[in-house]
Amino acid sequence: MREIVTVQVGSFANFIGSHFWNFQDEMLGLAADPYGDPVFKIQSLNMDVIYRTGETHQGTTSYTPRLLSIDFQGSLGSVSSKGTLYSEGSNEPSEVVTWAGHVSTHASEPQNKNLFLQSLYQEEQDVALTNGNNGEAKDSQHEIQDTDIVRCLDEGVQFWTDFSKVHYHPQSLYEVNGLWMDVKQFDNYGIGRDVFMENLRGEEICDKLRFFVEECDHIQGFQFIVDDSGGFSPLAADFLESVSDEYTNTPVLLYAVRGPSSHMSLSSRKQTVVRDLHDAVSFSRLSSLCKMIVPVGLPSLSRSKTSTFLNIKDENPYHCSAVYAAALHSTSLPFRMEPLGPTADLSDVFGAVDVNGFVQMLAGQSRQNMVAILDVAMPSPCLSGKQDKQSLLRNLQPLTPEVAEDVDDLQAVESMIVHGAIGSGGHRLSVSEVKNAIHGAYECATTRPMFCHLSAARCPLPIPLPFPSIFGNLVGQHGELLGSPILGSSSRGSLDVHSIPMAARMRSSRAIMPFLENRLANLHKFGIERGCPGTELLRSWGFGKDELEDMGETLSKMVRAVDPHSDISSDSD
């Protein structure tokens, strides 16, 4: 077994994670459904890589994500931090009296379950009734309609648990308590600087992670999803320091994610300096504590080329996180593919690779660049015919911000995953047909990478019920791109679109230079140069001159790794 432990840190990271695990749960359900699409009954995708088998206190077998989620106290909404599978115990105070003074209790009103969570509870109760009545199902008197659920979610998601259909282990959910501040106030590096170390939080978090790691047979790596736009970034950095000390040889693949709200234009120069310094410091520290870092999060997803066939509301994290989660689902598929022998049938999957092999492939080549760009085509276009093959490469658009376009890079290295590909007539292509199509596309391309690793799978991305209505009216039921729009609706959701073909690509390329150069330039301009405006701010964040110069050198090395002749790298030296 080659297990992966996933860690989600921060609000937007957990929004992404909620969608990610919904995809996995949907795949498991479709695989177990005797009447389901056979394309999801793939034995070559091993879900045990990211899931664990356990047992509840009642002796019931459980199958839950190998996950640690970290967020604010209260961020779970109506869901208990103990999860729903395990006994929650009593909330009544202990009868053991150790204090003789006055005692007052302050309790917040519990959050009410929305229609979607009510429907999940209703389904579980119906299953229990069915089992209790010798298999005879009883119709619920107040059946909740799927259309009402979709409308409820599209109009009002407040917490990431509002649309989560997954059962979590009690060790998976950690709420950071005692901060006593609004989420909007937790918006810069300094404010989260000591959170991990205070009140034994670090020990509690590390204990939860240890629970999942120690039951692994042979862990292949950690998948960190970190909301790096505010105070959770230093918490994640301190946590990663502990992880690197305790699990020295286990690679960390880190997605540094942020929602569109973190890219809002600021009204004052002071606010701009704070944000630019936060971005530089956050990226420098996080990147020094992992084997590969992938920045994810566009200033406006709705206006990007990624959304050609999507209708996104930038201000809605429920919408944006769904796109990023779909891309992360795709990039994670090769990590759980079963390695195939030379004579194995290529009908289901191809291109298995583990986390370490993936990192070495992209970051361990001659360039030694550990900052990857994430591209996605959602849905991916038809792969039949010369024009269609070229369309896939054109449709792959970056989810990484501040990336240069049309860069000719002879040393670029790529890893692409295509799954659920559709050919002419709407039929699903075999893995061999996908390999031939991608090979043909690169043969005809004007620019090619030095090396491209291809992974492919026949199963598409399943669209579960709580997925937002973000598909445009050119997207068909199985993700096929239509020649004319469907009349009557500009947005389509899970009731209209059941699955989609996906393509995602991770690449090491000179196109990342603007991202790196901006952070290096801002660190020098606002934090290191004599008389710069951010000196006192950085000191209040706990950074002295030596630490800042070390960060500057870290960023300079990254720039030089991508472009040894960069002017900004030479200036910083």
XYZ file of C-alpha atoms in Angstrom:
573
model
C 0.000 0.000 0.000
C 1.230 3.495 -0.880
C -0.954 5.785 1.232
C -1.367 9.559 0.986
C -2.421 11.699 3.955
C -4.234 14.891 2.968
C -4.052 18.019 5.134
C -6.385 21.005 4.558
C -5.514 24.246 6.346
C -7.794 27.286 6.280
C -11.257 28.238 5.090
C -10.849 28.223 1.307
C -8.674 25.096 1.453
C -11.534 23.314 3.193
C -14.049 24.544 0.617
C -11.834 22.936 -2.034
C -11.410 19.830 0.096
C -15.157 19.451 0.597
C -15.697 19.268 -3.170
C -12.660 16.999 -3.575
C -13.985 14.436 -1.111
C -17.485 14.677 -2.616
C -15.963 13.519 -5.924
C -14.337 10.564 -4.173
C -17.553 9.648 -2.364
C -19.477 9.807 -5.633
C -16.939 7.529 -7.319
C -17.255 5.013 -4.481
C -21.036 5.105 -4.709
C -21.066 4.641 -8.482
C -18.573 1.772 -8.236
C -20.817 -0.003 -5.709
C -24.051 0.625 -7.633
C -25.012 -2.584 -9.513
C -26.908 -0.449 -12.025
C -24.232 2.241 -12.281
C -22.064 3.095 -15.264
C -19.432 0.320 -15.660
C -16.788 2.954 -16.420
C -16.641 3.736 -12.674
C -16.083 0.095 -11.675
C -12.339 0.344 -12.267
C -10.245 -1.996 -10.161
C -7.023 -0.247 -11.216
C -7.830 2.887 -9.172
C -7.056 2.070 -5.547
C -9.143 4.299 -3.266
C -7.371 2.857 -0.213
C -4.519 5.218 -1.099
C -6.550 8.160 0.237
C -9.151 6.341 2.382
C -8.868 4.292 5.546
C -10.941 1.421 6.899
C -11.973 1.632 10.534
C -14.664 0.632 12.979
C -17.118 2.706 14.979
C -17.776 2.213 18.685
C -20.844 0.220 17.682
C -18.679 -2.206 15.666
C -19.767 -0.899 12.272
C -17.101 -0.832 9.577
C -16.299 2.695 8.379
C -14.467 3.971 5.295
C -13.337 7.559 5.772
C -10.842 9.958 4.185
C -7.254 9.834 5.422
C -7.575 13.533 6.181
C -6.728 16.242 8.694
C -8.778 19.427 8.302
C -7.837 22.603 10.222
C -10.103 25.647 10.386
C -11.658 28.209 12.728
C -13.848 27.210 15.621
C -17.420 27.353 14.311
C -16.388 26.710 10.699
C -18.074 23.289 10.726
C -21.541 24.835 10.856
C -24.106 22.236 11.891
C -21.586 19.355 11.789
C -19.929 18.133 14.967
C -16.135 18.046 15.188
C -16.578 14.407 16.251
C -18.095 13.604 12.881
C -21.347 11.742 12.358
C -20.296 8.099 12.418
C -18.928 7.961 15.938
C -20.639 8.386 19.313
C -20.547 12.034 20.285
C -21.054 11.507 23.983
C -22.829 13.926 26.281
C -22.447 17.676 26.199
C -23.525 17.996 29.822
C -20.940 19.368 32.270
C -19.072 16.950 34.486
C -20.435 16.335 37.990
C -16.913 16.486 39.412
C -16.679 19.904 41.105
C -13.224 21.455 41.288
C -14.215 25.154 41.499
C -16.187 26.715 44.347
C -16.710 30.120 42.740
C -19.459 31.426 40.467
C -19.813 29.550 37.175
C -21.534 30.912 34.072
C -22.021 29.071 30.796
C -21.953 30.792 27.402
C -23.198 28.657 24.532
C -23.916 29.662 20.963
C -27.080 28.506 19.246
C -26.455 25.387 17.165
C -26.554 25.874 13.406
C -29.563 24.406 11.648
C -28.975 21.818 8.927
C -29.735 23.070 5.433
C -31.946 21.103 3.039
C -29.036 19.095 1.649
C -27.825 17.928 5.070
C -31.418 17.237 6.088
C -31.785 15.036 3.005
C -28.639 13.076 3.906
C -29.984 12.498 7.412
C -33.335 11.486 5.979
C -31.690 8.964 3.650
C -29.794 7.382 6.533
C -32.976 7.160 8.605
C -34.809 5.572 5.672
C -32.029 2.992 5.283
C -32.262 2.201 8.997
C -36.057 1.809 8.725
C -35.688 -0.391 5.660
C -33.223 -2.649 7.446
C -35.530 -2.751 10.455
C -38.501 -3.768 8.312
C -36.864 -6.756 6.627
C -35.917 -4.786 3.542
C -39.344 -3.226 2.959
C -38.854 0.454 2.163
C -41.234 3.045 3.543
C -41.887 6.288 1.721
C -40.890 9.353 3.672
C -43.770 11.709 4.405
C -41.643 14.774 3.750
C -39.380 13.844 0.873
C -36.953 16.607 -0.050
C -36.719 17.207 -3.776
C -33.355 17.388 -5.530
C -34.392 20.595 -7.273
C -34.994 22.236 -3.890
C -31.567 21.084 -2.686
C -29.819 22.537 -5.733
C -31.649 25.835 -5.283
C -30.813 25.918 -1.563
C -27.085 25.375 -2.186
C -26.858 27.814 -5.079
C -28.498 30.514 -2.974
C -26.869 30.059 0.414
C -23.707 28.108 1.308
C -22.079 29.555 4.415
C -19.830 26.724 5.622
C -17.828 24.129 3.706
C -19.756 21.434 5.552
C -23.029 22.743 4.081
C -22.348 20.785 0.883
C -20.240 17.905 2.235
C -21.726 14.446 1.681
C -18.800 12.630 3.325
C -18.452 11.000 6.751
C -15.267 12.074 8.577
C -13.328 10.362 11.335
C -13.242 12.340 14.637
C -9.454 12.690 14.295
C -9.945 14.432 10.929
C -11.545 17.650 12.158
C -9.612 20.237 14.172
C -11.090 23.604 15.107
C -8.649 26.357 16.129
C -10.345 27.779 19.215
C -9.595 30.763 21.405
C -8.712 33.246 18.643
C -11.701 35.500 19.355
C -11.598 37.319 16.043
C -13.582 37.528 12.852
C -12.336 35.552 9.847
C -11.828 38.822 7.951
C -9.451 40.018 10.675
C -7.293 36.907 10.322
C -5.878 38.300 7.105
C -2.094 38.663 7.343
C 1.020 36.748 8.262
C 1.689 38.468 11.568
C -1.724 37.778 13.035
C -1.294 34.008 12.690
C 2.384 33.896 13.601
C 2.064 32.250 17.043
C -1.245 30.412 16.646
C 0.329 26.957 16.146
C 2.513 27.209 19.255
C -0.095 28.658 21.622
C -2.270 26.634 24.016
C -0.746 23.276 23.005
C -2.413 23.542 19.578
C 0.716 22.307 17.824
C 0.836 19.141 19.926
C -2.871 18.481 19.365
C -2.561 18.922 15.597
C 0.556 16.750 15.371
C -1.148 14.031 17.421
C -4.058 13.972 14.983
C -1.709 13.688 12.010
C 0.266 10.956 13.763
C -2.940 8.932 14.138
C -3.287 8.683 10.354
C 0.400 8.240 9.547
C 1.027 5.440 12.044
C -1.690 3.245 10.541
C -0.135 3.544 7.053
C 1.840 0.567 5.738
C 4.060 2.626 3.436
C 3.104 6.288 3.126
C 4.031 7.773 -0.263
C 3.532 11.421 0.694
C 1.508 14.267 2.148
C -0.900 16.333 0.082
C -1.218 19.763 1.734
C -3.906 22.225 0.620
C -3.175 25.526 2.354
C -5.155 28.770 2.241
C -2.103 31.035 2.162
C -3.925 34.374 1.861
C -4.021 35.136 5.601
C -3.183 33.948 9.091
C -3.428 30.244 8.283
C -0.214 30.449 6.253
C 2.136 30.801 9.273
C 0.144 28.115 11.099
C 0.694 25.800 8.133
C 4.403 26.732 7.957
C 4.951 25.926 11.638
C 3.044 22.658 11.184
C 5.166 21.796 8.131
C 8.334 22.364 10.164
C 7.133 19.711 12.618
C 6.190 17.404 9.746
C 9.633 17.748 8.120
C 11.320 16.991 11.462
C 9.213 13.908 12.191
C 8.765 12.502 8.669
C 12.063 13.475 7.063
C 11.884 11.224 4.016
C 8.186 11.696 3.211
C 7.639 14.177 0.348
C 5.136 17.020 0.695
C 3.178 18.205 -2.352
C 1.691 21.576 -1.395
C -1.121 23.468 -3.111
C -1.072 27.124 -1.980
C -4.676 28.153 -2.672
C -6.641 31.355 -2.380
C -10.092 32.551 -3.347
C -10.879 35.618 -5.486
C -11.694 37.692 -2.377
C -7.985 37.707 -1.490
C -7.225 39.475 -4.789
C -9.551 42.427 -4.129
C -8.156 45.834 -4.991
C -7.054 47.725 -1.884
C -7.867 51.332 -1.083
C -4.584 52.466 0.485
C -0.860 52.089 -0.130
C -0.421 50.727 3.393
C -2.846 47.892 2.695
C -1.052 47.138 -0.568
C 2.320 46.948 1.207
C 0.866 44.592 3.843
C -0.584 42.288 1.212
C 2.543 42.265 -0.982
C 4.789 41.509 2.004
C 2.416 38.810 3.187
C 2.498 37.170 -0.261
C 6.311 37.248 -0.413
C 6.865 35.981 3.144
C 4.132 33.353 2.917
C 5.396 31.900 -0.355
C 9.038 31.947 0.747
C 8.349 30.068 3.983
C 5.889 27.520 2.592
C 8.062 26.717 -0.424
C 11.064 26.048 1.827
C 9.124 23.351 3.681
C 7.901 21.144 0.821
C 9.255 19.269 -2.189
C 6.925 20.979 -4.649
C 4.573 23.951 -4.365
C 1.699 24.706 -6.742
C 0.130 28.199 -6.468
C -3.610 27.982 -7.257
C -6.179 30.785 -7.409
C -6.923 33.383 -10.091
C -7.940 36.983 -9.346
C -11.086 36.432 -11.435
C -11.913 32.880 -12.394
C -15.063 34.016 -14.201
C -13.128 36.238 -16.636
C -10.364 33.704 -17.289
C -10.144 31.423 -20.316
C -10.630 28.513 -17.909
C -14.306 29.491 -17.661
C -15.040 29.366 -21.401
C -17.729 26.732 -20.793
C -18.498 27.678 -17.175
C -20.621 30.299 -15.392
C -18.735 31.245 -12.224
C -19.620 33.782 -9.547
C -16.251 35.003 -8.307
C -17.647 36.233 -5.020
C -18.971 32.748 -4.193
C -16.305 30.398 -2.742
C -18.707 27.490 -3.263
C -18.399 28.103 -7.024
C -14.668 28.814 -7.355
C -13.542 26.011 -5.072
C -15.441 23.483 -7.206
C -13.223 24.215 -10.224
C -9.989 24.015 -8.224
C -11.145 20.791 -6.539
C -11.897 19.199 -9.920
C -8.335 19.976 -11.039
C -6.859 18.537 -7.822
C -8.964 15.408 -8.231
C -7.494 14.945 -11.705
C -3.882 15.501 -10.649
C -4.273 13.002 -7.784
C -5.504 10.121 -9.976
C -2.026 8.871 -11.055
C -1.045 8.525 -7.369
C -3.696 5.843 -6.853
C -3.391 3.991 -10.143
C -2.151 0.441 -9.777
C 1.203 0.018 -11.568
C 0.744 -2.188 -14.625
C 3.167 -4.731 -16.016
C 4.387 -4.637 -19.628
C 1.735 -7.132 -20.768
C -1.161 -5.597 -18.812
C -4.388 -4.481 -20.464
C -4.396 -0.712 -21.055
C -8.174 -0.418 -21.253
C -8.759 1.350 -17.909
C -5.698 3.309 -16.690
C -2.191 4.206 -17.766
C 0.681 6.238 -16.324
C 0.756 5.426 -12.612
C 3.270 7.448 -10.616
C 3.734 8.046 -6.886
C 4.212 11.424 -5.195
C 7.991 11.109 -4.988
C 8.297 10.057 -8.618
C 6.027 12.906 -9.654
C 8.070 15.493 -7.743
C 11.350 14.138 -9.105
C 9.968 14.207 -12.621
C 8.986 17.882 -12.480
C 11.478 19.319 -9.979
C 14.410 16.938 -10.255
C 15.311 17.532 -13.899
C 18.222 19.735 -15.015
C 16.405 22.923 -14.012
C 15.638 21.956 -10.377
C 12.490 24.136 -10.332
C 10.107 23.183 -7.505
C 7.288 25.640 -8.374
C 4.725 24.054 -10.693
C 1.936 25.585 -12.776
C -1.486 23.906 -12.758
C -3.536 23.982 -15.994
C -6.996 22.556 -16.585
C -9.505 21.991 -19.383
C -12.982 21.702 -17.837
C -14.617 19.980 -19.584
C -11.913 18.743 -21.937
C -12.878 18.841 -25.628
C -13.422 15.946 -28.014
C -10.204 14.123 -28.901
C -11.048 12.866 -32.390
C -9.663 14.510 -35.518
C -6.606 16.704 -35.996
C -8.373 19.942 -35.052
C -9.885 18.376 -31.942
C -6.496 17.110 -30.747
C -5.058 20.594 -31.056
C -8.109 21.936 -29.225
C -7.105 20.110 -26.028
C -3.725 21.830 -25.823
C -5.379 25.204 -26.517
C -8.074 24.595 -23.899
C -5.610 23.823 -21.104
C -5.574 27.102 -19.203
C -3.681 28.038 -16.014
C -5.248 28.098 -12.560
C -1.933 29.483 -11.276
C -1.897 33.309 -11.103
C 0.665 35.695 -12.629
C 1.762 33.262 -15.340
C 3.270 34.401 -18.645
C 1.469 33.320 -21.816
C 2.929 31.760 -24.976
C 6.363 31.124 -23.480
C 8.691 29.063 -25.648
C 10.632 26.953 -23.150
C 12.814 24.139 -24.467
C 13.470 22.887 -20.923
C 9.809 22.671 -19.863
C 8.691 19.436 -18.189
C 5.037 18.426 -18.000
C 2.802 15.796 -16.464
C -0.675 15.514 -17.995
C -3.708 13.523 -16.888
C -6.666 12.947 -19.215
C -9.672 11.017 -17.927
C -13.111 10.288 -19.307
C -12.064 11.519 -22.774
C -14.799 11.648 -25.406
C -14.409 10.978 -29.123
C -16.604 11.862 -32.082
C -20.164 10.698 -31.613
C -19.865 11.025 -27.832
C -18.283 7.608 -27.159
C -15.616 7.298 -24.478
C -12.130 6.723 -25.787
C -9.944 3.864 -24.651
C -6.659 4.606 -22.906
C -4.769 3.609 -26.055
C -6.829 6.038 -28.151
C -6.084 8.821 -25.661
C -2.345 8.070 -25.831
C -2.402 8.239 -29.622
C -4.433 11.469 -29.608
C -2.104 13.262 -27.161
C 0.972 12.051 -29.027
C -0.537 13.392 -32.255
C -1.366 16.722 -30.625
C 2.225 17.268 -29.498
C 3.560 16.181 -32.881
C 1.558 18.987 -34.500
C 2.242 21.595 -31.793
C 4.457 24.580 -32.598
C 6.149 24.372 -29.190
C 6.810 21.191 -27.240
C 8.134 20.496 -23.759
C 11.444 18.734 -23.253
C 9.510 15.892 -21.603
C 5.844 15.065 -21.016
C 4.522 12.253 -18.831
C 0.982 11.139 -19.681
C -1.514 9.474 -17.375
C -4.946 8.431 -18.590
C -8.083 6.825 -17.184
C -11.427 5.961 -18.740
C -13.509 7.192 -15.791
C -14.719 10.801 -16.123
C -15.240 13.273 -13.293
C -18.580 12.396 -11.636
C -20.786 15.367 -10.768
C -22.408 14.785 -7.352
C -25.682 16.406 -6.297
C -24.139 19.157 -4.129
C -21.960 20.400 -7.012
C -22.830 24.024 -7.938
C -24.682 24.960 -11.132
C -21.647 26.336 -12.939
C -21.799 24.649 -16.341
C -22.743 26.749 -19.346
C -25.483 25.833 -21.819
C -22.983 24.304 -24.269
C -22.187 21.423 -21.886
C -24.159 18.206 -22.390
C -25.238 15.516 -19.949
C -21.900 13.691 -20.118
C -19.748 16.772 -20.526
C -19.742 16.750 -24.308
C -19.410 20.208 -25.871
C -22.507 20.942 -27.935
C -22.686 22.738 -31.263
C -25.593 24.945 -30.184
C -26.709 26.146 -26.733
C -29.443 24.477 -24.727
C -32.334 26.898 -24.502
C -33.949 27.936 -21.258
C -30.988 28.082 -18.887
C -27.609 29.767 -18.849
C -26.320 27.600 -15.960
C -26.543 23.842 -15.597
C -25.790 21.744 -12.536
C -25.697 18.167 -11.276
C -29.279 17.425 -12.324
C -28.380 18.257 -15.931
C -24.703 17.236 -16.169
C -23.838 13.829 -14.697
C -20.138 13.602 -15.555
C -17.497 15.438 -17.576
C -14.214 14.563 -19.294
C -11.248 16.312 -17.697
C -7.684 17.183 -18.576
C -5.172 18.668 -16.148
C -1.495 19.430 -16.476
C 1.286 20.250 -14.054
C 4.317 21.861 -15.629
C 7.717 23.212 -14.722
C 8.165 26.180 -17.039
C 9.679 29.648 -17.409
C 6.086 30.875 -17.506
C 6.205 31.003 -13.675
C 8.765 33.831 -13.784
C 6.330 36.778 -13.277
C 4.948 35.085 -10.152
C 8.425 34.581 -8.672
C 9.830 37.945 -9.732
C 6.901 39.850 -8.226
C 7.403 38.253 -4.816
C 11.170 38.756 -4.858
C 10.853 42.384 -5.989
C 8.210 43.202 -3.363
C 10.239 41.631 -0.559
C 13.237 43.797 -1.478
C 11.263 46.964 -2.177
C 9.091 46.865 0.942
C 11.109 44.769 3.399
C 14.862 44.672 2.784
C 16.056 47.867 1.098
C 17.225 50.713 3.348
C 14.359 53.020 4.340
C 11.706 50.658 2.997
C 8.124 51.143 4.305
C 7.624 47.609 5.655
C 10.500 47.323 8.144
C 8.412 47.970 11.261
C 5.577 45.796 10.002
C 7.889 42.842 9.428
C 9.485 43.362 12.829
C 6.010 43.208 14.385
C 5.525 39.934 12.531
C 8.659 38.602 14.224
C 11.119 38.839 11.310
C 14.561 40.377 11.696
C 17.013 41.451 9.015
C 18.800 38.085 8.823
C 15.555 36.156 8.355
C 14.416 38.522 5.605
C 17.715 38.204 3.774
C 17.426 34.411 3.999
C 13.938 34.651 2.474
C 15.292 36.899 -0.255
C 18.006 34.352 -1.020
C 15.405 31.555 -1.132
C 13.362 33.490 -3.693
C 16.496 34.441 -5.660
C 17.474 30.775 -5.947
C 14.019 29.966 -7.294
C 14.310 32.703 -9.911
C 17.813 31.561 -10.905
C 16.629 27.944 -11.166
C 14.070 29.004 -13.771
C 16.175 31.682 -15.497
C 19.868 31.965 -14.554
C 20.117 35.236 -16.510
C 17.247 37.026 -14.764
C 17.995 40.709 -14.081
C 15.989 40.787 -10.864
C 17.907 37.784 -9.472
C 21.219 39.505 -10.213
C 20.011 42.750 -8.630
C 18.963 40.955 -5.435
C 22.371 39.347 -5.146
